Every structure is written in C-alpha cells, then in structure tokens.
mmCIF file with all atom_site columns, C-alpha atoms in Angstrom:
data_model
loop_
_atom_site.group_PDB
_atom_site.id
_atom_site.type_symbol
_atom_site.label_atom_id
_atom_site.label_alt_id
_atom_site.label_comp_id
_atom_site.label_asym_id
_atom_site.label_entity_id
_atom_site.label_seq_id
_atom_site.pdbx_PDB_ins_code
_atom_site.Cartn_x
_atom_site.Cartn_y
_atom_site.Cartn_z
_atom_site.occupancy
_atom_site.B_iso_or_equiv
_atom_site.pdbx_formal_charge
_atom_site.auth_seq_id
_atom_site.auth_comp_id
_atom_site.auth_asym_id
_atom_site.auth_atom_id
_atom_site.pdbx_PDB_model_num
ATOM 1   C CA . MET A 1 1   ? 144.878 111.957 33.752  1.00 48.00 ? 20  MET A CA 1
ATOM 2   C CA . ALA A 1 2   ? 145.577 113.169 30.351  1.00 48.00 ? 21  ALA A CA 1
ATOM 3   C CA . HIS A 1 3   ? 148.834 111.470 29.862  1.00 48.00 ? 22  HIS A CA 1
ATOM 4   C CA . PRO A 1 4   ? 147.362 107.463 30.453  1.00 48.00 ? 23  PRO A CA 1
ATOM 5   C CA . SER A 1 5   ? 144.357 108.266 27.921  1.00 48.00 ? 24  SER A CA 1
ATOM 6   C CA . LEU A 1 6   ? 146.642 108.627 24.886  1.00 45.00 ? 25  LEU A CA 1
ATOM 7   C CA . PRO A 1 7   ? 147.839 105.238 24.778  1.00 49.00 ? 26  PRO A CA 1
ATOM 8   C CA . VAL A 1 8   ? 144.488 103.684 25.224  1.00 45.00 ? 27  VAL A CA 1
ATOM 9   C CA . ASN A 1 9   ? 143.135 105.948 22.371  1.00 49.00 ? 28  ASN A CA 1
ATOM 10  C CA . ARG A 1 10  ? 146.026 104.669 20.134  1.00 48.00 ? 29  ARG A CA 1
ATOM 11  C CA . ALA A 1 11  ? 145.337 101.107 20.961  1.00 46.00 ? 30  ALA A CA 1
ATOM 12  C CA . ALA A 1 12  ? 141.534 101.581 20.198  1.00 48.00 ? 31  ALA A CA 1
ATOM 13  C CA . LEU A 1 13  ? 142.597 103.588 16.814  1.00 46.00 ? 32  LEU A CA 1
ATOM 14  C CA . LEU A 1 14  ? 145.247 100.753 15.651  1.00 48.00 ? 33  LEU A CA 1
ATOM 15  C CA . ALA A 1 15  ? 142.443 98.155  16.660  1.00 49.00 ? 34  ALA A CA 1
ATOM 16  C CA . GLY A 1 16  ? 139.840 99.965  14.637  1.00 50.00 ? 35  GLY A CA 1
ATOM 17  C CA . ALA A 1 17  ? 142.064 100.237 11.708  1.00 47.00 ? 36  ALA A CA 1
ATOM 18  C CA . ALA A 1 18  ? 143.064 96.503  11.722  1.00 47.00 ? 37  ALA A CA 1
ATOM 19  C CA . ALA A 1 19  ? 139.426 95.633  11.807  1.00 48.00 ? 38  ALA A CA 1
ATOM 20  C CA . VAL A 1 20  ? 138.979 97.835  8.982   1.00 42.00 ? 39  VAL A CA 1
ATOM 21  C CA . LEU A 1 21  ? 141.840 96.614  6.641   1.00 45.00 ? 40  LEU A CA 1
ATOM 22  C CA . GLY A 1 22  ? 140.605 92.838  7.807   1.00 47.00 ? 41  GLY A CA 1
ATOM 23  C CA . LEU A 1 23  ? 137.337 93.914  6.332   1.00 42.00 ? 42  LEU A CA 1
ATOM 24  C CA . LEU A 1 24  ? 138.519 95.548  3.139   1.00 40.00 ? 43  LEU A CA 1
ATOM 25  C CA . THR A 1 25  ? 140.858 92.569  2.488   1.00 43.00 ? 44  THR A CA 1
ATOM 26  C CA . ALA A 1 26  ? 137.853 90.195  2.942   1.00 43.00 ? 45  ALA A CA 1
ATOM 27  C CA . CYS A 1 27  ? 135.670 91.963  0.604   1.00 43.00 ? 46  CYS A CA 1
ATOM 28  C CA . GLY A 1 28  ? 138.439 92.673  -2.038  1.00 44.00 ? 47  GLY A CA 1
ATOM 29  C CA . ASN A 1 29  ? 139.459 89.035  -1.956  1.00 46.00 ? 48  ASN A CA 1
ATOM 30  C CA . GLY A 1 30  ? 135.717 88.079  -1.946  1.00 45.00 ? 49  GLY A CA 1
ATOM 31  C CA . GLY A 1 31  ? 134.894 90.686  -4.816  1.00 43.00 ? 50  GLY A CA 1
ATOM 32  C CA . ALA A 1 32  ? 137.422 89.419  -6.859  1.00 43.00 ? 51  ALA A CA 1
ATOM 33  C CA . ALA A 1 33  ? 137.072 85.816  -6.781  1.00 42.00 ? 52  ALA A CA 1
ATOM 34  C CA . SER A 1 34  ? 133.260 85.155  -6.586  1.00 42.00 ? 53  SER A CA 1
ATOM 35  C CA . PRO A 1 35  ? 131.996 87.706  -9.049  1.00 44.00 ? 54  PRO A CA 1
ATOM 36  C CA . PRO A 1 36  ? 134.060 86.337  -11.973 1.00 42.00 ? 55  PRO A CA 1
ATOM 37  C CA . GLN A 1 37  ? 133.173 82.733  -11.144 1.00 42.00 ? 56  GLN A CA 1
ATOM 38  C CA . HIS A 1 38  ? 129.528 83.638  -11.342 1.00 39.00 ? 57  HIS A CA 1
ATOM 39  C CA . VAL A 1 39  ? 129.892 85.780  -14.666 1.00 36.00 ? 58  VAL A CA 1
ATOM 40  C CA . SER A 1 40  ? 131.985 83.106  -16.078 1.00 36.00 ? 59  SER A CA 1
ATOM 41  C CA . GLY A 1 41  ? 129.715 80.318  -15.237 1.00 35.00 ? 60  GLY A CA 1
ATOM 42  C CA . THR A 1 42  ? 126.568 81.990  -16.232 1.00 32.00 ? 61  THR A CA 1
ATOM 43  C CA . ALA A 1 43  ? 127.896 83.305  -19.341 1.00 33.00 ? 62  ALA A CA 1
ATOM 44  C CA . ALA A 1 44  ? 129.136 79.570  -20.719 1.00 33.00 ? 63  ALA A CA 1
ATOM 45  C CA . PRO A 1 45  ? 125.893 78.128  -20.297 1.00 34.00 ? 64  PRO A CA 1
ATOM 46  C CA . ALA A 1 46  ? 124.214 80.877  -22.266 1.00 33.00 ? 65  ALA A CA 1
ATOM 47  C CA . SER A 1 47  ? 126.567 80.830  -25.047 1.00 33.00 ? 66  SER A CA 1
ATOM 48  C CA . GLY A 1 48  ? 126.101 76.768  -24.731 1.00 35.00 ? 67  GLY A CA 1
ATOM 49  C CA . GLY A 1 49  ? 122.396 77.242  -24.879 1.00 36.00 ? 68  GLY A CA 1
ATOM 50  C CA . THR A 1 50  ? 121.985 79.919  -27.412 1.00 34.00 ? 69  THR A CA 1
ATOM 51  C CA . THR A 1 51  ? 124.340 77.448  -29.757 1.00 32.00 ? 70  THR A CA 1
ATOM 52  C CA . ALA A 1 52  ? 122.179 74.642  -28.692 1.00 34.00 ? 71  ALA A CA 1
ATOM 53  C CA . SER A 1 53  ? 118.922 76.244  -29.220 1.00 33.00 ? 72  SER A CA 1
ATOM 54  C CA . GLY A 1 54  ? 120.146 77.648  -32.421 1.00 34.00 ? 73  GLY A CA 1
ATOM 55  C CA . SER A 1 55  ? 121.063 74.099  -33.613 1.00 34.00 ? 74  SER A CA 1
ATOM 56  C CA . ALA A 1 56  ? 117.912 72.719  -32.360 1.00 34.00 ? 75  ALA A CA 1
ATOM 57  C CA . SER A 1 57  ? 116.050 75.770  -33.976 1.00 34.00 ? 76  SER A CA 1
ATOM 58  C CA . SER A 1 58  ? 117.668 75.036  -37.450 1.00 34.00 ? 77  SER A CA 1
ATOM 59  C CA . ALA A 1 59  ? 117.088 71.238  -37.343 1.00 35.00 ? 78  ALA A CA 1
ATOM 60  C CA . PRO A 1 60  ? 113.403 71.587  -36.750 1.00 35.00 ? 79  PRO A CA 1
ATOM 61  C CA . GLY A 1 61  ? 113.388 74.404  -39.331 1.00 36.00 ? 80  GLY A CA 1
ATOM 62  C CA . ASP A 1 62  ? 114.876 72.364  -41.948 1.00 36.00 ? 81  ASP A CA 1
ATOM 63  C CA . GLY A 1 63  ? 112.828 69.272  -40.979 1.00 35.00 ? 82  GLY A CA 1
ATOM 64  C CA . THR A 1 64  ? 109.497 71.228  -41.031 1.00 32.00 ? 83  THR A CA 1
ATOM 65  C CA . ALA A 1 65  ? 110.614 72.624  -44.543 1.00 33.00 ? 84  ALA A CA 1
ATOM 66  C CA . GLN A 1 66  ? 111.390 69.180  -45.803 1.00 33.00 ? 85  GLN A CA 1
ATOM 67  C CA . GLY A 1 67  ? 108.138 67.746  -44.201 1.00 34.00 ? 86  GLY A CA 1
ATOM 68  C CA . SER A 1 68  ? 105.862 70.330  -45.749 1.00 33.00 ? 87  SER A CA 1
ATOM 69  C CA . THR A 1 69  ? 107.658 69.838  -49.279 1.00 33.00 ? 88  THR A CA 1
ATOM 70  C CA . ALA A 1 70  ? 107.504 66.340  -49.214 1.00 34.00 ? 89  ALA A CA 1
ATOM 71  C CA . PRO A 1 71  ? 103.750 66.007  -48.132 1.00 34.00 ? 90  PRO A CA 1
ATOM 72  C CA . GLY A 1 72  ? 102.908 68.782  -50.625 1.00 35.00 ? 91  GLY A CA 1
ATOM 73  C CA . SER A 1 73  ? 104.682 67.212  -53.471 1.00 33.00 ? 92  SER A CA 1
ATOM 74  C CA . SER A 1 74  ? 103.524 63.731  -52.940 1.00 31.00 ? 93  SER A CA 1
ATOM 75  C CA . PRO A 1 75  ? 99.617  64.251  -52.834 1.00 30.00 ? 94  PRO A CA 1
ATOM 76  C CA . ALA A 1 76  ? 99.993  66.481  -56.128 1.00 29.00 ? 95  ALA A CA 1
ATOM 77  C CA . THR A 1 77  ? 102.040 63.655  -57.748 1.00 27.00 ? 96  THR A CA 1
ATOM 78  C CA . THR A 1 78  ? 99.868  61.036  -56.777 1.00 26.00 ? 97  THR A CA 1
ATOM 79  C CA . ARG A 1 79  ? 96.807  63.265  -57.823 1.00 28.00 ? 98  ARG A CA 1
ATOM 80  C CA . ALA A 1 80  ? 98.568  63.823  -60.949 1.00 29.00 ? 99  ALA A CA 1
ATOM 81  C CA . GLY A 1 81  ? 99.539  60.246  -61.484 1.00 28.00 ? 100 GLY A CA 1
ATOM 82  C CA . GLY A 1 82  ? 95.813  59.132  -60.744 1.00 29.00 ? 101 GLY A CA 1
ATOM 83  C CA . THR A 1 83  ? 94.284  61.893  -62.624 1.00 27.00 ? 102 THR A CA 1
ATOM 84  C CA . THR A 1 84  ? 96.286  60.338  -65.887 1.00 27.00 ? 103 THR A CA 1
ATOM 85  C CA . ALA A 1 85  ? 95.968  56.700  -64.869 1.00 30.00 ? 104 ALA A CA 1
ATOM 86  C CA . GLY A 1 86  ? 92.066  57.772  -64.564 1.00 31.00 ? 105 GLY A CA 1
ATOM 87  C CA . THR A 1 87  ? 91.985  59.326  -67.926 1.00 29.00 ? 106 THR A CA 1
ATOM 88  C CA . ASN A 1 88  ? 93.533  56.594  -70.064 1.00 30.00 ? 107 ASN A CA 1
ATOM 89  C CA . PRO A 1 89  ? 91.179  53.720  -68.763 1.00 30.00 ? 108 PRO A CA 1
ATOM 90  C CA . GLY A 1 90  ? 88.305  56.259  -69.243 1.00 29.00 ? 109 GLY A CA 1
ATOM 91  C CA . THR A 1 91  ? 89.458  57.096  -72.845 1.00 27.00 ? 110 THR A CA 1
ATOM 92  C CA . GLY A 1 92  ? 89.807  53.329  -73.642 1.00 31.00 ? 111 GLY A CA 1
ATOM 93  C CA . ALA A 1 93  ? 86.310  52.482  -72.001 1.00 33.00 ? 112 ALA A CA 1
ATOM 94  C CA . GLY A 1 94  ? 84.981  55.509  -73.860 1.00 34.00 ? 113 GLY A CA 1
ATOM 95  C CA . SER A 1 95  ? 85.922  54.486  -77.314 1.00 38.00 ? 114 SER A CA 1
ATOM 96  C CA . GLY A 1 96  ? 83.546  54.025  -79.852 1.00 43.00 ? 115 GLY A CA 1
ATOM 97  C CA . ALA A 1 97  ? 84.132  51.152  -82.093 1.00 57.00 ? 116 ALA A CA 1
ATOM 98  C CA . GLY A 1 98  ? 85.482  47.920  -81.104 1.00 67.00 ? 117 GLY A CA 1
ATOM 99  C CA . GLY A 1 99  ? 84.011  48.051  -77.711 1.00 94.00 ? 118 GLY A CA 1
ATOM 100 C CA . ARG A 1 100 ? 82.546  45.033  -76.457 1.00 95.00 ? 119 ARG A CA 1
ATOM 101 C CA . CYS A 1 101 ? 78.799  44.472  -77.369 1.00 98.00 ? 120 CYS A CA 1
ATOM 102 C CA . HIS A 1 102 ? 76.617  45.027  -74.235 1.00 97.00 ? 121 HIS A CA 1
ATOM 103 C CA . THR A 1 103 ? 73.287  42.771  -73.739 1.00 97.00 ? 122 THR A CA 1
ATOM 104 C CA . SER A 1 104 ? 71.222  46.016  -74.540 1.00 97.00 ? 123 SER A CA 1
ATOM 105 C CA . GLN A 1 105 ? 72.737  46.102  -78.140 1.00 97.00 ? 124 GLN A CA 1
ATOM 106 C CA . LEU A 1 106 ? 72.073  42.523  -79.003 1.00 98.00 ? 125 LEU A CA 1
ATOM 107 C CA . LYS A 1 107 ? 69.243  40.470  -80.089 1.00 98.00 ? 126 LYS A CA 1
ATOM 108 C CA . ALA A 1 108 ? 69.477  36.488  -79.224 1.00 98.00 ? 127 ALA A CA 1
ATOM 109 C CA . SER A 1 109 ? 67.489  33.734  -81.539 1.00 98.00 ? 128 SER A CA 1
ATOM 110 C CA . VAL A 1 110 ? 68.028  29.845  -82.011 1.00 97.00 ? 129 VAL A CA 1
ATOM 111 C CA . GLY A 1 111 ? 68.553  28.802  -85.611 1.00 96.00 ? 130 GLY A CA 1
ATOM 112 C CA . ARG A 1 112 ? 67.323  25.749  -87.019 1.00 95.00 ? 131 ARG A CA 1
ATOM 113 C CA . ASN A 1 113 ? 68.274  22.302  -85.839 1.00 96.00 ? 132 ASN A CA 1
ATOM 114 C CA . ASP A 1 114 ? 70.922  20.589  -87.947 1.00 95.00 ? 133 ASP A CA 1
ATOM 115 C CA . PRO A 1 115 ? 70.747  17.232  -86.511 1.00 93.00 ? 134 PRO A CA 1
ATOM 116 C CA . GLY A 1 116 ? 73.550  14.382  -87.141 1.00 91.00 ? 135 GLY A CA 1
ATOM 117 C CA . ALA A 1 117 ? 74.731  10.787  -85.509 1.00 88.00 ? 136 ALA A CA 1
ATOM 118 C CA . GLY A 1 118 ? 72.628  11.212  -82.839 1.00 91.00 ? 137 GLY A CA 1
ATOM 119 C CA . GLN A 1 119 ? 73.026  14.552  -82.018 1.00 93.00 ? 138 GLN A CA 1
ATOM 120 C CA . GLU A 1 120 ? 71.010  17.758  -81.892 1.00 96.00 ? 139 GLU A CA 1
ATOM 121 C CA . ASN A 1 121 ? 72.651  20.865  -83.003 1.00 97.00 ? 140 ASN A CA 1
ATOM 122 C CA . PHE A 1 122 ? 71.291  24.567  -82.933 1.00 98.00 ? 141 PHE A CA 1
ATOM 123 C CA . PRO A 1 123 ? 73.117  27.583  -83.579 1.00 98.00 ? 142 PRO A CA 1
ATOM 124 C CA . VAL A 1 124 ? 72.491  30.456  -80.812 1.00 98.00 ? 143 VAL A CA 1
ATOM 125 C CA . VAL A 1 125 ? 72.930  33.428  -82.647 1.00 98.00 ? 144 VAL A CA 1
ATOM 126 C CA . LEU A 1 126 ? 73.594  37.213  -81.349 1.00 98.00 ? 145 LEU A CA 1
ATOM 127 C CA . THR A 1 127 ? 72.839  39.754  -83.733 1.00 98.00 ? 146 THR A CA 1
ATOM 128 C CA . ASN A 1 128 ? 73.936  43.591  -83.114 1.00 98.00 ? 147 ASN A CA 1
ATOM 129 C CA . VAL A 1 129 ? 70.812  45.775  -82.968 1.00 97.00 ? 148 VAL A CA 1
ATOM 130 C CA . SER A 1 130 ? 72.614  48.962  -82.024 1.00 96.00 ? 149 SER A CA 1
ATOM 131 C CA . GLY A 1 131 ? 73.794  51.471  -84.083 1.00 95.00 ? 150 GLY A CA 1
ATOM 132 C CA . ARG A 1 132 ? 77.881  51.154  -83.696 1.00 96.00 ? 151 ARG A CA 1
ATOM 133 C CA . THR A 1 133 ? 80.149  48.316  -84.309 1.00 97.00 ? 152 THR A CA 1
ATOM 134 C CA . CYS A 1 134 ? 81.060  46.309  -81.222 1.00 98.00 ? 153 CYS A CA 1
ATOM 135 C CA . THR A 1 135 ? 82.872  42.801  -80.686 1.00 97.00 ? 154 THR A CA 1
ATOM 136 C CA . VAL A 1 136 ? 81.963  39.667  -78.880 1.00 98.00 ? 155 VAL A CA 1
ATOM 137 C CA . ARG A 1 137 ? 84.644  36.738  -77.773 1.00 97.00 ? 156 ARG A CA 1
ATOM 138 C CA . GLY A 1 138 ? 84.387  33.776  -76.267 1.00 97.00 ? 157 GLY A CA 1
ATOM 139 C CA . TYR A 1 139 ? 81.395  31.469  -74.864 1.00 97.00 ? 158 TYR A CA 1
ATOM 140 C CA . PRO A 1 140 ? 77.899  33.002  -74.127 1.00 97.00 ? 159 PRO A CA 1
ATOM 141 C CA . GLY A 1 141 ? 76.203  31.921  -71.224 1.00 96.00 ? 160 GLY A CA 1
ATOM 142 C CA . ALA A 1 142 ? 72.777  29.600  -71.665 1.00 97.00 ? 161 ALA A CA 1
ATOM 143 C CA . ALA A 1 143 ? 70.301  27.756  -69.700 1.00 97.00 ? 162 ALA A CA 1
ATOM 144 C CA . PHE A 1 144 ? 66.987  26.251  -70.000 1.00 97.00 ? 163 PHE A CA 1
ATOM 145 C CA . VAL A 1 145 ? 64.092  27.613  -68.109 1.00 97.00 ? 164 VAL A CA 1
ATOM 146 C CA . ASP A 1 146 ? 60.567  26.665  -67.390 1.00 97.00 ? 165 ASP A CA 1
ATOM 147 C CA . ALA A 1 147 ? 57.900  28.674  -67.521 1.00 96.00 ? 166 ALA A CA 1
ATOM 148 C CA . SER A 1 148 ? 58.456  30.142  -64.240 1.00 96.00 ? 167 SER A CA 1
ATOM 149 C CA . GLY A 1 149 ? 61.875  31.098  -64.868 1.00 95.00 ? 168 GLY A CA 1
ATOM 150 C CA . LYS A 1 150 ? 63.486  28.228  -63.082 1.00 97.00 ? 169 LYS A CA 1
ATOM 151 C CA . GLN A 1 151 ? 66.253  26.375  -64.540 1.00 97.00 ? 170 GLN A CA 1
ATOM 152 C CA . LEU A 1 152 ? 66.244  22.806  -65.735 1.00 96.00 ? 171 LEU A CA 1
ATOM 153 C CA . GLY A 1 153 ? 69.053  20.879  -65.502 1.00 94.00 ? 172 GLY A CA 1
ATOM 154 C CA . PRO A 1 154 ? 72.847  22.019  -65.115 1.00 93.00 ? 173 PRO A CA 1
ATOM 155 C CA . ASP A 1 155 ? 74.526  24.830  -67.220 1.00 93.00 ? 174 ASP A CA 1
ATOM 156 C CA . PRO A 1 156 ? 75.927  23.849  -70.583 1.00 95.00 ? 175 PRO A CA 1
ATOM 157 C CA . LYS A 1 157 ? 79.491  22.718  -70.569 1.00 95.00 ? 176 LYS A CA 1
ATOM 158 C CA . ARG A 1 158 ? 82.035  24.399  -72.902 1.00 96.00 ? 177 ARG A CA 1
ATOM 159 C CA . SER A 1 159 ? 83.433  22.651  -76.111 1.00 95.00 ? 178 SER A CA 1
ATOM 160 C CA . ALA A 1 160 ? 87.054  22.967  -76.625 1.00 94.00 ? 179 ALA A CA 1
ATOM 161 C CA . GLY A 1 161 ? 87.924  25.723  -78.983 1.00 94.00 ? 180 GLY A CA 1
ATOM 162 C CA . THR A 1 162 ? 89.878  28.909  -79.487 1.00 95.00 ? 181 THR A CA 1
ATOM 163 C CA . PRO A 1 163 ? 88.022  32.090  -78.556 1.00 96.00 ? 182 PRO A CA 1
ATOM 164 C CA . THR A 1 164 ? 88.462  34.700  -81.372 1.00 96.00 ? 183 THR A CA 1
ATOM 165 C CA . THR A 1 165 ? 87.117  38.321  -81.377 1.00 96.00 ? 184 THR A CA 1
ATOM 166 C CA . VAL A 1 166 ? 84.096  38.825  -83.858 1.00 97.00 ? 185 VAL A CA 1
ATOM 167 C CA . ASN A 1 167 ? 83.552  42.226  -84.800 1.00 97.00 ? 186 ASN A CA 1
ATOM 168 C CA . LEU A 1 168 ? 80.017  42.808  -85.506 1.00 98.00 ? 187 LEU A CA 1
ATOM 169 C CA . LYS A 1 169 ? 78.739  46.026  -87.399 1.00 97.00 ? 188 LYS A CA 1
ATOM 170 C CA . PRO A 1 170 ? 75.517  46.931  -86.910 1.00 97.00 ? 189 PRO A CA 1
ATOM 171 C CA . GLY A 1 171 ? 72.774  44.210  -88.416 1.00 97.00 ? 190 GLY A CA 1
ATOM 172 C CA . ARG A 1 172 ? 75.794  41.752  -88.403 1.00 98.00 ? 191 ARG A CA 1
ATOM 173 C CA . SER A 1 173 ? 75.554  38.455  -86.169 1.00 98.00 ? 192 SER A CA 1
ATOM 174 C CA . ALA A 1 174 ? 77.746  35.832  -84.656 1.00 98.00 ? 193 ALA A CA 1
ATOM 175 C CA . TRP A 1 175 ? 76.691  32.324  -83.500 1.00 98.00 ? 194 TRP A CA 1
ATOM 176 C CA . ALA A 1 176 ? 77.600  29.507  -81.096 1.00 98.00 ? 195 ALA A CA 1
ATOM 177 C CA . GLY A 1 177 ? 76.662  26.064  -81.361 1.00 98.00 ? 196 GLY A CA 1
ATOM 178 C CA . LEU A 1 178 ? 74.328  24.571  -78.603 1.00 98.00 ? 197 LEU A CA 1
ATOM 179 C CA . THR A 1 179 ? 74.523  20.615  -78.997 1.00 96.00 ? 198 THR A CA 1
ATOM 180 C CA . PHE A 1 180 ? 73.341  17.604  -76.975 1.00 96.00 ? 199 PHE A CA 1
ATOM 181 C CA . SER A 1 181 ? 72.609  14.009  -77.571 1.00 94.00 ? 200 SER A CA 1
ATOM 182 C CA . ASN A 1 182 ? 69.124  13.246  -78.744 1.00 92.00 ? 201 ASN A CA 1
ATOM 183 C CA . PRO A 1 183 ? 67.240  11.949  -75.566 1.00 90.00 ? 202 PRO A CA 1
ATOM 184 C CA . GLY A 1 184 ? 65.521  9.439   -77.359 1.00 87.00 ? 203 GLY A CA 1
ATOM 185 C CA . VAL A 1 185 ? 68.944  7.766   -78.388 1.00 88.00 ? 204 VAL A CA 1
ATOM 186 C CA . SER A 1 186 ? 70.540  8.478   -74.828 1.00 89.00 ? 205 SER A CA 1
ATOM 187 C CA . GLY A 1 187 ? 67.537  7.481   -72.815 1.00 90.00 ? 206 GLY A CA 1
ATOM 188 C CA . ALA A 1 188 ? 68.479  10.719  -70.589 1.00 92.00 ? 207 ALA A CA 1
ATOM 189 C CA . LYS A 1 189 ? 65.729  12.266  -68.368 1.00 94.00 ? 208 LYS A CA 1
ATOM 190 C CA . THR A 1 190 ? 63.770  15.149  -70.305 1.00 95.00 ? 209 THR A CA 1
ATOM 191 C CA . ALA A 1 191 ? 61.931  18.388  -69.730 1.00 96.00 ? 210 ALA A CA 1
ATOM 192 C CA . THR A 1 192 ? 60.572  20.377  -72.395 1.00 97.00 ? 211 THR A CA 1
ATOM 193 C CA . PRO A 1 193 ? 61.749  24.440  -71.870 1.00 97.00 ? 212 PRO A CA 1
ATOM 194 C CA . ALA A 1 194 ? 59.755  27.323  -72.206 1.00 98.00 ? 213 ALA A CA 1
ATOM 195 C CA . ALA A 1 195 ? 62.481  29.306  -73.012 1.00 98.00 ? 214 ALA A CA 1
ATOM 196 C CA . LEU A 1 196 ? 66.557  29.421  -73.631 1.00 98.00 ? 215 LEU A CA 1
ATOM 197 C CA . ILE A 1 197 ? 68.233  32.257  -71.466 1.00 97.00 ? 216 ILE A CA 1
ATOM 198 C CA . VAL A 1 198 ? 71.268  33.606  -73.143 1.00 98.00 ? 217 VAL A CA 1
ATOM 199 C CA . THR A 1 199 ? 74.083  35.767  -72.044 1.00 97.00 ? 218 THR A CA 1
ATOM 200 C CA . PRO A 1 200 ? 76.404  37.491  -73.759 1.00 98.00 ? 219 PRO A CA 1
ATOM 201 C CA . PRO A 1 201 ? 80.452  36.972  -72.951 1.00 97.00 ? 220 PRO A CA 1
ATOM 202 C CA . ASP A 1 202 ? 81.411  39.232  -69.924 1.00 96.00 ? 221 ASP A CA 1
ATOM 203 C CA . GLU A 1 203 ? 77.527  40.438  -69.397 1.00 97.00 ? 222 GLU A CA 1
ATOM 204 C CA . ARG A 1 204 ? 75.360  39.830  -66.566 1.00 96.00 ? 223 ARG A CA 1
ATOM 205 C CA . ASP A 1 205 ? 72.004  40.905  -68.260 1.00 97.00 ? 224 ASP A CA 1
ATOM 206 C CA . HIS A 1 206 ? 70.929  38.115  -70.445 1.00 97.00 ? 225 HIS A CA 1
ATOM 207 C CA . LEU A 1 207 ? 68.289  37.700  -73.474 1.00 98.00 ? 226 LEU A CA 1
ATOM 208 C CA . THR A 1 208 ? 65.179  35.318  -73.456 1.00 97.00 ? 227 THR A CA 1
ATOM 209 C CA . VAL A 1 209 ? 64.613  33.258  -76.341 1.00 97.00 ? 228 VAL A CA 1
ATOM 210 C CA . PRO A 1 210 ? 61.411  31.335  -76.707 1.00 97.00 ? 229 PRO A CA 1
ATOM 211 C CA . TRP A 1 211 ? 62.103  27.490  -76.891 1.00 97.00 ? 230 TRP A CA 1
ATOM 212 C CA . GLN A 1 212 ? 60.240  25.700  -79.453 1.00 95.00 ? 231 GLN A CA 1
ATOM 213 C CA . ALA A 1 213 ? 62.231  22.728  -80.275 1.00 95.00 ? 232 ALA A CA 1
ATOM 214 C CA . GLY A 1 214 ? 60.745  20.291  -77.799 1.00 94.00 ? 233 GLY A CA 1
ATOM 215 C CA . PRO A 1 215 ? 62.468  18.038  -75.129 1.00 95.00 ? 234 PRO A CA 1
ATOM 216 C CA . VAL A 1 216 ? 65.865  18.552  -73.828 1.00 96.00 ? 235 VAL A CA 1
ATOM 217 C CA . PRO A 1 217 ? 68.024  16.559  -71.659 1.00 95.00 ? 236 PRO A CA 1
ATOM 218 C CA . VAL A 1 218 ? 68.078  17.611  -67.976 1.00 94.00 ? 237 VAL A CA 1
ATOM 219 C CA . GLY A 1 219 ? 69.451  14.474  -66.152 1.00 92.00 ? 238 GLY A CA 1
ATOM 220 C CA . GLY A 1 220 ? 70.649  11.100  -66.139 1.00 84.00 ? 239 GLY A CA 1
ATOM 221 C CA . ASN A 1 221 ? 72.859  9.564   -68.975 1.00 77.00 ? 240 ASN A CA 1
ATOM 222 C CA . ALA A 1 222 ? 74.278  11.704  -71.582 1.00 82.00 ? 241 ALA A CA 1
ATOM 223 C CA . SER A 1 223 ? 72.341  14.688  -70.628 1.00 87.00 ? 242 SER A CA 1
ATOM 224 C CA . SER A 1 224 ? 75.082  17.133  -71.008 1.00 93.00 ? 243 SER A CA 1
ATOM 225 C CA . VAL A 1 225 ? 74.486  20.162  -73.314 1.00 96.00 ? 244 VAL A CA 1
ATOM 226 C CA . PHE A 1 226 ? 77.412  21.609  -74.787 1.00 97.00 ? 245 PHE A CA 1
ATOM 227 C CA . LEU A 1 227 ? 78.413  25.257  -76.102 1.00 97.00 ? 246 LEU A CA 1
ATOM 228 C CA . THR A 1 228 ? 81.115  26.287  -78.593 1.00 97.00 ? 247 THR A CA 1
ATOM 229 C CA . VAL A 1 229 ? 82.826  29.542  -78.901 1.00 97.00 ? 248 VAL A CA 1
ATOM 230 C CA . LEU A 1 230 ? 81.225  32.009  -80.746 1.00 98.00 ? 249 LEU A CA 1
ATOM 231 C CA . SER A 1 231 ? 81.950  32.523  -84.869 1.00 97.00 ? 250 SER A CA 1
ATOM 232 C CA . PRO A 1 232 ? 80.999  35.157  -87.244 1.00 97.00 ? 251 PRO A CA 1
ATOM 233 C CA . GLY A 1 233 ? 77.548  34.805  -89.057 1.00 96.00 ? 252 GLY A CA 1
ATOM 234 C CA . THR A 1 234 ? 74.502  32.901  -88.090 1.00 95.00 ? 253 THR A CA 1
ATOM 235 C CA . ALA A 1 235 ? 75.088  29.147  -88.851 1.00 90.00 ? 254 ALA A CA 1
ATOM 236 C CA . PRO A 1 236 ? 78.035  26.982  -89.647 1.00 85.00 ? 255 PRO A CA 1
#
C-alpha cells in the first residue's frame, strides 16, 4: 500500500513544480517586457511635454514682454510728441506782437466819400484800440442792415487785389475801399441802411457803424457793392 503511493506523489510534485515554473516564466516575461514599454512610453511624452511646455512658456513670456514694452513705449511716445506739438502751437498763438487783430481790439468807422466817374467810394477803417501791436490781412466783411438788423442787398463782392499783412501798432489804422455805382446813374433799386456791419478778417464778431451817407444799391442793374483789400492808413 505504501509503494504504489510514491509514484503518485512524485507525479503530483512534478506537476506542481512544472506549474510553478510556468507561472514564474510567464511572470518573468511579462515583467520584463511590459514595464519597460510602459516606463519608456510615459517618459517620452513627459520629456516632450516639458520641452513643448517650456518652449510655449518661453514664447508667451517673450511675447508678453514685447507686448508690455511696446504699448508702454508707444503711448509715452505719443504723449511726449503730442505735448511737444501742443506746446509749439500754444507758444505761437500766445505770442504778443504780430498776432492777428481780434474784433475786440478794433474800432470801425467809415471815412468821407470820394466820388468819381459815377462811383461812390468810401474808406472802411479799422483802428487798433488795444495796447498791443496786432495785424490784419485781406478783406474785411461788410453788409448794410436796417434798423432791425436785417441785411439789405447781397454781400459785397471782392475787388481784385493782393492781400498784404498790415501791422497795426496801438492807435494805427488800416482801410478797405467800399465802392458802388451811384444809384441815380445806374438806376439800381435802393434802400437807406441804418448801419454798416464790419467784420475784421478771420473773425466772427462784427462791429457796427452808423450809416449816414444816404441810399445804397440793393438790387437791380449795377447794384453790386465791392470791397478792396486792407491797406495801411485811413484813406487812399
């Protein structure tokens, strides 16, 4: 009874040993192959991701630095340039002598008529009543108005002429010729103005001069009124 059991036990032991070896072989092969592939596969993306992330981080860093510098510099440059540009015009506009005469610095008057060849010729005079020298240049504006301030007739036309700058020291004057055909000769429609409105060159505010020279042409044939450029003095 004892002898027959030995072969059985050996067979069982051999079978068990074979099974353990098979398991060990399988585990050895799987452990050798799988972990290196897994580690290698994990390491490569990590390295690549770090590099890419580093590059990406570097690029935005440079871009941000450039972006911060450029906007920071550009407005500063613009402000500096704008301040400089603003200062120069301000200095020029604020200069004393030689600046343009403003309406508030002037007084308007109408000189004596100097008729000739069917023409009526009046000097329109602008006098500097301020305390500083200023200049006038070109044509004044003018319009005849009635007592209510309504304009009579069209705006005067400009006679041909070359504008020159007239320096007006305090108390000095410049004049422009106001001329029209005598209505009795031309047969033009007439009206008697209450005043002549005079606007200095390049100004909006006007000066009012009472008109005491009788009827003026306001419509019909030969009704145009003409103005000449300003010249130094009070009359031709």
